[in-house]
Short mmCIF file of C-alpha atoms in Angstrom, two decimals:
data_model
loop_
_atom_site.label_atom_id
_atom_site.label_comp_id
_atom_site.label_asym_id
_atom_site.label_seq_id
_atom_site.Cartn_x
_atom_site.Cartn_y
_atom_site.Cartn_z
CA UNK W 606 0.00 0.00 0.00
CA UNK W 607 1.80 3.63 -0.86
CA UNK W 608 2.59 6.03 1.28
CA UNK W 609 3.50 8.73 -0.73
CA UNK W 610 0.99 11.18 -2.44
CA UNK W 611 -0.35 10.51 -5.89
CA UNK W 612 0.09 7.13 -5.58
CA UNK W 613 -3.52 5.94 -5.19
CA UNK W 614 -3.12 6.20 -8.83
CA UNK W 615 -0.77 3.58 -9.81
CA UNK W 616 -2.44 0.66 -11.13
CA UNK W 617 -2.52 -2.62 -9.04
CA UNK W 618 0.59 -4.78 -8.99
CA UNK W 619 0.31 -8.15 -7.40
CA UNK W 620 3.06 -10.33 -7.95
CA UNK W 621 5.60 -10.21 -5.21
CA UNK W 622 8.67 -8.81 -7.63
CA UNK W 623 6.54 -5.98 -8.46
CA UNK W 624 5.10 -5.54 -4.52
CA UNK W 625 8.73 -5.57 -3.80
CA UNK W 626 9.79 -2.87 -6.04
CA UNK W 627 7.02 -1.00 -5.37
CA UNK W 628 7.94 -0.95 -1.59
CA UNK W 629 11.51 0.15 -2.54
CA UNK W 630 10.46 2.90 -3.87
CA UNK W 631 8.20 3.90 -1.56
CA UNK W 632 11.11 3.66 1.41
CA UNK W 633 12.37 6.68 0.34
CA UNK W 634 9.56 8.41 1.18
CA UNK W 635 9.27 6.70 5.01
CA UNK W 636 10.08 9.76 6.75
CA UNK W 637 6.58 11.53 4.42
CA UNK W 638 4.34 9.43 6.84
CA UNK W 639 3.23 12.64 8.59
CA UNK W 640 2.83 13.97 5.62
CA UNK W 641 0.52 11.23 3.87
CA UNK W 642 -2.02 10.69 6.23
CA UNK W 643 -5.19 11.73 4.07
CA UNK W 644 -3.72 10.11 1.27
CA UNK W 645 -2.62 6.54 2.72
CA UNK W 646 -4.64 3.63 4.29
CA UNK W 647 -4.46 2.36 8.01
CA UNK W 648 -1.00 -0.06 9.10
CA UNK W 649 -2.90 -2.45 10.52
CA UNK W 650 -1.25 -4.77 13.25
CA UNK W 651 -2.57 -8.05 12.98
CA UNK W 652 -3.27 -10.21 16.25
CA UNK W 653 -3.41 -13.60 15.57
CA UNK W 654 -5.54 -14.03 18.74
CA UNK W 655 -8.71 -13.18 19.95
CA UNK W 656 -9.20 -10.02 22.07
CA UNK W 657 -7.68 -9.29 25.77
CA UNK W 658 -4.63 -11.42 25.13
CA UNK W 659 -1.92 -10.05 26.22
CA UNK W 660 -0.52 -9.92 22.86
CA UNK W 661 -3.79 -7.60 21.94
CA UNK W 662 -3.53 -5.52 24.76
CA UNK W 663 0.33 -5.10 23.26
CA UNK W 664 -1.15 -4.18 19.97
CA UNK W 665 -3.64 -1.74 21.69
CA UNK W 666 -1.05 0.01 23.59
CA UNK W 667 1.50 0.38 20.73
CA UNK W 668 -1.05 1.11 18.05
CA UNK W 669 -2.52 4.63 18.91
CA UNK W 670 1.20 5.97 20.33
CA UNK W 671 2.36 4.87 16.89
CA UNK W 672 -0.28 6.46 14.56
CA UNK W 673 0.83 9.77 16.83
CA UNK W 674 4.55 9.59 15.76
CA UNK W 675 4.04 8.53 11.95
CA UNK W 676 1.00 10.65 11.34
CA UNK W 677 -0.70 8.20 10.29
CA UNK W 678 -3.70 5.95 11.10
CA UNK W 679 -3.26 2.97 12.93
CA UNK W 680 -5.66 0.07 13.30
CA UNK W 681 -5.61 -3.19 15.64
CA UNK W 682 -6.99 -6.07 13.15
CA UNK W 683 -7.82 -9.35 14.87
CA UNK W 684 -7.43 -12.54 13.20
CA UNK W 685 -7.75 -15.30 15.46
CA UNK W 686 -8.22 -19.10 14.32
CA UNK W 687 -5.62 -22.25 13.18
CA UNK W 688 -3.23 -21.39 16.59
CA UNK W 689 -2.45 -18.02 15.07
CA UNK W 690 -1.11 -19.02 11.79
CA UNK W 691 -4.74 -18.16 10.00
CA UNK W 692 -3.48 -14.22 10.75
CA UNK W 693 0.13 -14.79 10.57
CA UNK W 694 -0.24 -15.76 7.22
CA UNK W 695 -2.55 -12.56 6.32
CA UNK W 696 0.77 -10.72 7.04
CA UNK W 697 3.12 -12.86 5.22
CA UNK W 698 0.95 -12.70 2.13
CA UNK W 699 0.30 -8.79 2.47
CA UNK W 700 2.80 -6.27 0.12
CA UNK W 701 6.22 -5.70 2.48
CA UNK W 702 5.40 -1.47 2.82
CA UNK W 703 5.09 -1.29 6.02
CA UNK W 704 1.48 -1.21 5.87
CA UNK W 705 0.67 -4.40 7.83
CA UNK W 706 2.37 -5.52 10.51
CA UNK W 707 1.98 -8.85 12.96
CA UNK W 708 2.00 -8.49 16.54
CA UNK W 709 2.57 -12.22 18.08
CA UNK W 710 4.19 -13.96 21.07
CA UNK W 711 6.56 -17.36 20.40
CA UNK W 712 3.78 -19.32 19.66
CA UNK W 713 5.08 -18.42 16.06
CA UNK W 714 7.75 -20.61 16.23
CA UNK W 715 6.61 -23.33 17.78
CA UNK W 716 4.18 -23.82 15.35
CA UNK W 717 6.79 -24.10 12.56
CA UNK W 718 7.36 -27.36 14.61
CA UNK W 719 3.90 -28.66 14.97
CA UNK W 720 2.61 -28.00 11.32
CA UNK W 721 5.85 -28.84 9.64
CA UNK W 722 3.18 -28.61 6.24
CA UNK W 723 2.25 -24.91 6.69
CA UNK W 724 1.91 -22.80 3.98
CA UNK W 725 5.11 -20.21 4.95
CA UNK W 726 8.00 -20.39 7.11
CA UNK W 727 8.02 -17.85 10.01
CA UNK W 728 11.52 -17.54 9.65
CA UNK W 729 12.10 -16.76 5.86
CA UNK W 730 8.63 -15.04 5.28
CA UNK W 731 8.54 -12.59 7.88
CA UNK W 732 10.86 -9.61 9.02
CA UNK W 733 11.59 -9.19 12.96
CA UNK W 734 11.35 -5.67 13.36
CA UNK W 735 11.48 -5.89 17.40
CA UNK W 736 11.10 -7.14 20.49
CA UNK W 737 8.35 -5.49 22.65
CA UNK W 738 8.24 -7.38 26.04
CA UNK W 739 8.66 -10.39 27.85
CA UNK W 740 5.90 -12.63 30.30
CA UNK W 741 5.90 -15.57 32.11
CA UNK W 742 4.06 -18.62 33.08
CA UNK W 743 3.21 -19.48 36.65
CA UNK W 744 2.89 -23.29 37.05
CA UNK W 745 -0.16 -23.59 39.52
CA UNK W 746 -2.29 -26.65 40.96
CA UNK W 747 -5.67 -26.01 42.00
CA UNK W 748 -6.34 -26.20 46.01
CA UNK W 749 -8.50 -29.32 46.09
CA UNK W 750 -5.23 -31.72 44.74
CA UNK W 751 -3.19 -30.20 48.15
CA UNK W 752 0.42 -29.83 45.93
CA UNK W 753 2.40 -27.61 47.84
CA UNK W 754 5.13 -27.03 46.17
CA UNK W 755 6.57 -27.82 42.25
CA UNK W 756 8.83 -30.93 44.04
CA UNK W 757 5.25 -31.85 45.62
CA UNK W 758 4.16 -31.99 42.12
CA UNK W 759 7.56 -33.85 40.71
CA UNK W 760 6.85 -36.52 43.06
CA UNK W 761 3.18 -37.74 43.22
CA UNK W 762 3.53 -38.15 39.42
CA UNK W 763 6.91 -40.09 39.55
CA UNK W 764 4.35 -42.50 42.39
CA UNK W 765 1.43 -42.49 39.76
CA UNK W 766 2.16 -41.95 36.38
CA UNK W 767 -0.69 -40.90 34.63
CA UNK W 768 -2.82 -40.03 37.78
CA UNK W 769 -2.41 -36.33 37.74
CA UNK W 770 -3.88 -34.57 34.67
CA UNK W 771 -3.11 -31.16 33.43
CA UNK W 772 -4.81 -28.57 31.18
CA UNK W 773 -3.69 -26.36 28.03
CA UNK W 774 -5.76 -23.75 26.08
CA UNK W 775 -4.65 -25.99 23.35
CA UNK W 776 -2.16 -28.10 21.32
CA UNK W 777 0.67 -26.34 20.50
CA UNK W 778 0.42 -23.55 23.06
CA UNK W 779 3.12 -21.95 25.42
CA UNK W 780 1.39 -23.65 28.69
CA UNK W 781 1.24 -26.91 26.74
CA UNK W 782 4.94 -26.94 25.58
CA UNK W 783 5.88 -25.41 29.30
CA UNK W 784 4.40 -28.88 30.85
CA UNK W 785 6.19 -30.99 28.47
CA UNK W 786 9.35 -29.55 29.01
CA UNK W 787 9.29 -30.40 32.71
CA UNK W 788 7.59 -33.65 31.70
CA UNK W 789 10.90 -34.59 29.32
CA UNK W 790 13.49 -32.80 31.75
CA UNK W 791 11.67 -34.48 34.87
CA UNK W 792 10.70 -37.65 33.14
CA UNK W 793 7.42 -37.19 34.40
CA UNK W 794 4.04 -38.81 32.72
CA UNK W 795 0.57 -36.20 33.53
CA UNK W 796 -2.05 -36.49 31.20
CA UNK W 797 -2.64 -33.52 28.97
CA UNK W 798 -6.33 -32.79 28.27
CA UNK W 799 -6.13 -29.89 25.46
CA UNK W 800 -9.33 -26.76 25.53
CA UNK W 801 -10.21 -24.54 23.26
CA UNK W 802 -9.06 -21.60 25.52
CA UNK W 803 -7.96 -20.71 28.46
CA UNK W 804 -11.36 -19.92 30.00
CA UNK W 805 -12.55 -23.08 29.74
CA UNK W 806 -9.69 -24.82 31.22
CA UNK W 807 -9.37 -22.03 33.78
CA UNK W 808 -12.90 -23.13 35.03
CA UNK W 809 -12.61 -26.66 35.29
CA UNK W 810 -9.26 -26.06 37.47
CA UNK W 811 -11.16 -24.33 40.04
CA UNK W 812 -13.73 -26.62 40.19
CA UNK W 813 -11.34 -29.56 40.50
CA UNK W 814 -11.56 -31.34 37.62
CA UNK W 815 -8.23 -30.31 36.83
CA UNK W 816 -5.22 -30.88 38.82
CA UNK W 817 -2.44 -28.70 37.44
CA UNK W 818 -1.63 -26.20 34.69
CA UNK W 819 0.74 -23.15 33.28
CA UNK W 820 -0.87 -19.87 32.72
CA UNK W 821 0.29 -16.56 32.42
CA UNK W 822 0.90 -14.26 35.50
CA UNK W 823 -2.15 -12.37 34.69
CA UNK W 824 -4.71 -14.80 34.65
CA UNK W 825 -3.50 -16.78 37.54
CA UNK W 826 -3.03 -13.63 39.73
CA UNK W 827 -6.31 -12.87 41.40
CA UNK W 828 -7.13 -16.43 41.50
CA UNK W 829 -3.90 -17.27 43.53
CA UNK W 830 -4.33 -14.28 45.39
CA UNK W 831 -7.74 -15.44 46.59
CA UNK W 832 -6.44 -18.59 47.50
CA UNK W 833 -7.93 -21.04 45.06
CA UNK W 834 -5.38 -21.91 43.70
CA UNK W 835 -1.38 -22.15 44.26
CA UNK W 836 1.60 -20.99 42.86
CA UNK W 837 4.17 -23.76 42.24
CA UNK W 838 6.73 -22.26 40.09
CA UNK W 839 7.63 -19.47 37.84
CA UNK W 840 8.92 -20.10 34.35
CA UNK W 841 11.33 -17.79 34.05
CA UNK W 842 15.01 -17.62 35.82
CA UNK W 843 14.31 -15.17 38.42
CA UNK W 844 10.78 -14.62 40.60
CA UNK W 845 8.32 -12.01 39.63
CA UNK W 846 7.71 -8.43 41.61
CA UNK W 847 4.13 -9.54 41.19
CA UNK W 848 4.72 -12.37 43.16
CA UNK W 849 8.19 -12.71 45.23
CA UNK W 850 7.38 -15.72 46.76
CA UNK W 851 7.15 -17.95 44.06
CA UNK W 852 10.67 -19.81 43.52
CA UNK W 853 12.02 -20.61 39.80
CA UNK W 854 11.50 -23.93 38.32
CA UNK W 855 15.14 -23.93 37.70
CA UNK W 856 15.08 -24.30 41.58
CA UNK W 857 14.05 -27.68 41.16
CA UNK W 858 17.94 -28.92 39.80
CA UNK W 859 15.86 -30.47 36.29
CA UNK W 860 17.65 -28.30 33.60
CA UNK W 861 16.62 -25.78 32.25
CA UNK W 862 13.60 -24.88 32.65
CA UNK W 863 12.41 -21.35 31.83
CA UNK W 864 9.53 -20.89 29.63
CA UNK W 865 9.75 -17.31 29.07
CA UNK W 866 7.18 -15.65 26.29
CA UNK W 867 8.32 -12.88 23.98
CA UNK W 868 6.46 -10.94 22.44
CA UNK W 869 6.98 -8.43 19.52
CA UNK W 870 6.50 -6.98 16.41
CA UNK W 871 7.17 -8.57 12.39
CA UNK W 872 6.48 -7.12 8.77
CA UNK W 873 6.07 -9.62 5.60
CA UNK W 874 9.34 -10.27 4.31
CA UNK W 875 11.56 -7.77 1.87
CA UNK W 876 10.32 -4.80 4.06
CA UNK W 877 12.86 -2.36 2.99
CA UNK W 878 15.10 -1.99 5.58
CA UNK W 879 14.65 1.84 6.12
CA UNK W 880 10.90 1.45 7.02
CA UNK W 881 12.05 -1.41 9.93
CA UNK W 882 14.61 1.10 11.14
CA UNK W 883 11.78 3.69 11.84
CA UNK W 884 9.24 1.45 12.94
CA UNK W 885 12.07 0.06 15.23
CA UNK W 886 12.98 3.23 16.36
CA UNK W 887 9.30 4.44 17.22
CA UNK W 888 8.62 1.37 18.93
CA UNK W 889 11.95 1.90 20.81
CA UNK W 890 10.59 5.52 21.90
CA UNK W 891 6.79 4.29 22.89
CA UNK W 892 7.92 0.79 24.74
CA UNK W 893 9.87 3.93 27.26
CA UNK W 894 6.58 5.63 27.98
CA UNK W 895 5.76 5.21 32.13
CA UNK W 896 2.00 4.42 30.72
CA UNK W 897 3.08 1.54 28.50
CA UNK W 898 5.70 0.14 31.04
CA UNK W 899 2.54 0.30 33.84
CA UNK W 900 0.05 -1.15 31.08
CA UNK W 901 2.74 -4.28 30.31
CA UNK W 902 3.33 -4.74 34.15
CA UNK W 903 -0.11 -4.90 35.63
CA UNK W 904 -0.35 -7.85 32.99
CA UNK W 905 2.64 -9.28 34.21
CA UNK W 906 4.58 -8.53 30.48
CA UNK W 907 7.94 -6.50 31.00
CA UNK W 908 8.49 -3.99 27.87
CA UNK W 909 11.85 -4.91 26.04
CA UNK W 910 13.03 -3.46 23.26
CA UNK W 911 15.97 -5.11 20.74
CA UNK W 912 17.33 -4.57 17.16
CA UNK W 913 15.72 -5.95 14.38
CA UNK W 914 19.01 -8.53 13.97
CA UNK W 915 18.74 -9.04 17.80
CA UNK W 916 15.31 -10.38 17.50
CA UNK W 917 15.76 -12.63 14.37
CA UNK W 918 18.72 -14.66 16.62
CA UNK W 919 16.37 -14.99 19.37
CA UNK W 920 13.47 -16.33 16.85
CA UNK W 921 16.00 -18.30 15.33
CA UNK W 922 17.21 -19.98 19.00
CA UNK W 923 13.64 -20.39 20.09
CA UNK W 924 12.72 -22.00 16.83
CA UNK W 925 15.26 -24.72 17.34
CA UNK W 926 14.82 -25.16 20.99
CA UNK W 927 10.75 -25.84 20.61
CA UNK W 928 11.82 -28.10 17.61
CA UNK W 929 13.73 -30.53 20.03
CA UNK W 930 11.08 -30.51 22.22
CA UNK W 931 8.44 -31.42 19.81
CA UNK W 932 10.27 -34.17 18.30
CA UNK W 933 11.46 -35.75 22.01
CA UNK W 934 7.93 -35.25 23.04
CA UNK W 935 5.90 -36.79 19.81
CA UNK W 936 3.56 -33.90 20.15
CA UNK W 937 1.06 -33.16 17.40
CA UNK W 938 -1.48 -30.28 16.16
CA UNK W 939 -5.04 -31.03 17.75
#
C-alpha cells in the first residue's frame, strides 16, 4: 500500500517482484508518513488471537502511540483461528510497505514445529522488526489436589504416572509446551487434556476437575491471590515483583527450565530496511513511555526493546529449541 501522495493512482501490482519494487520505492519516502495521512490507508497490526490477550492488549497500547509519531492511522486487526497461523499468514501474504504488521508472542515458532506442512515459514517469510516485552508462566495446581510445592508436584507423578492430569488452552500452546518440558526434563508422565481456551480450562481447574496447569501471571493472579489456587513455580530464571514468593523452576535442579514468552512486532518479508529502522525506532521511543511500562506490568509482560538482527537470533534460538522438544515429546497439532 503507498505512502507517498499521488500514488492511489498507480495501477494494481500483485506479484511479489513488483510488490517488492514497489515498496523500494516507496522507502524513500518513510520519513513523508506525517505527511501522507489523508492520502494513505491504516497499518494495521494483525493479532493472531482473539481479544484481551496479552498480545492484543500489546497491539492496543503500541497502536494509537504509533499512529501519533508517523502521522498516520493505525488500526488493531484481529485474526484469530488455526493457533495463530490463519493471521500470521494474512501478514506474510500482504505487500512488504510497512502497511501491515503482525503483533505475536513465540507461539510463532513453535508452530513451525507442529505443522511442519504450513503454507510459509516464520523464519524466511517474515521480518523481525522488534522485540516489545517479555511474560511468564506461573505453574499452579488447583487447592482441592493439596500440591504444595513444584517438588510436591515432581513426586506424586513419579508415584502415579498418569494419575495427575493437566490442562492447556490448546495443542501447541506456550502452557502446553511449558508442561512438556518439565515432563521430558523431569521424566514425568501427567495427562494432557487440550481446551479450546484458556477460559474453559481455567474453570474446570477451580472446580477440580483439573489438577495442574501453566498460565500466564495475569490470569492466575487474582485467583492465587484469593487462594484457590497455588503458585508452584515461575517459568522464568528469576521470581516475579508480582509475586516474590514464588521460587524458579530452575530451583528444582531439572535443567533448564524457563519458559519465558516474547512478544513483539514482524512485517512480511523484503520490508525495505529503512521502514524497519523507523518502525524500530518508534517502537523503541513508545515501549519507554511510564503508561506503556505500567500497562505491560499490571499484565505481568515487562516492555523490552531489541534490534531488528537481535530479534531474528532470538526467533532463530527459540525455533530450534521448541523443535527438540516437539520431536522428544511426539507432540502433534489437535
Amino acid at each position: 500500500m503507498p505512502f507517498a501522495c499521488g500514488a492511489a493512482s498507480m495501477p494494481r501490482m500483485t506479484t511479489p517482484t513488483l510488490l517488492r519494487r514497489r515498496a523500494l520505492m516507496l522507502a524513500a519516502g518513510a520519513t513523508l508518513w506525517p505527511a501522507a495521512r489523508a492520502q494513505t490507508p491504516p497499518i494495521r497490526l494483525i493479532v493472531p488471537f482473539t481479544p484481551g490477550t496479552g498480545i492484543d492488549l500489546i497491539a492496543r497500547q503500541v497502536g494509537p502511540r504509533l499512529a501519533e509519531r508517523l502521522g498516520r492511522p493505525v488500526v488493531v486487526d484481529n485474526r484469530a483461528g488455526a493457533s495463530g497461523n490463519l493471521g500470521t499468514e494474512a501478514v506474510v501474504r500482504a505487500a512488504p510497505d510497512g502497511s501491515t504488521l503482525l503483533v505475536t508472542v513465540n507461539t510463532l515458532v513453535m508452530n513451525r514445529a507442529l505443522y511442519p506442512k504450513l503454507a510459509f515459514d516464520p523464519l524466511k517469510d517474515l521480518d523481525p522488526v522488534s522485540l516489545t516485552s517479555w511474560g511468564q508462566l506461573l505453574l499452579v495446581a488447583g487447592k482441592g489436589t493439596g500440591i504444595a510445592s513444584a517438588r510436591d508436584l515432581v513426586d506424586r507423578a513419579r508415584a502415579r504416572p498418569g494419575a495427575l492430569n493437566y490442562a492447556s488452552p490448546g495443542n501447541g500452546t506456550p502452557h502446553h509446551l511449558a508442561m512438556e518440558l518439565l515432563k521430558n526434563q523431569a521424566r514425568l508422565f501427567i495427562t494432557h487434556i487440550p481446551y479450546r481456551g484458556t477460559g474453559p480450562a481455567v474453570t474446570d481447574l477451580l472446580g477440580g476437575q483439573i489438577d495442574v496447569m501453566f498460565l500466564p501471571i495475569h490470569v492466575a493472579l487474582q485467583h492465587v491471590k484469593a487462594g484457590n489456587l497455588r503458585a508452584l513455580g515461575i517459568s522464568s530464571a528469576q521470581p516475579h515483583p508480582l509475586l516474590p514468593e514464588v521460587p524458579p523452576l530452575r530451583t528444582l535442579g531439572l535443567g533448564e527450565l524457563e519458559v519465558d514468552m516474547w512478544y513483539g512486532v514482524l512485517a512480511p518479508a523484503g520490508t525495505p530496511r529503512p521502514l524497519v529502522e523507523r518502525l524500530n525506532a518508534e517502537l523503541k521511543t513508545i515501549l519507554a513511555l511510564p503508561e506503556v511500562k505500567a500497562a505491560f506490568e499490571t499484565q505481568g509482560m515487562s516492555p523490552a526493546h531489541s534490534s531488528a538482527a537481535e530479534f531474528r537470533t532470538l526467533i532463530e534460538r527459540d525455533a530450534q529449541r521448541w523443535a527438540q522438544v516437539v520431536q522428544a515429546q511426539g507432540i502433534k497439532p489437535d
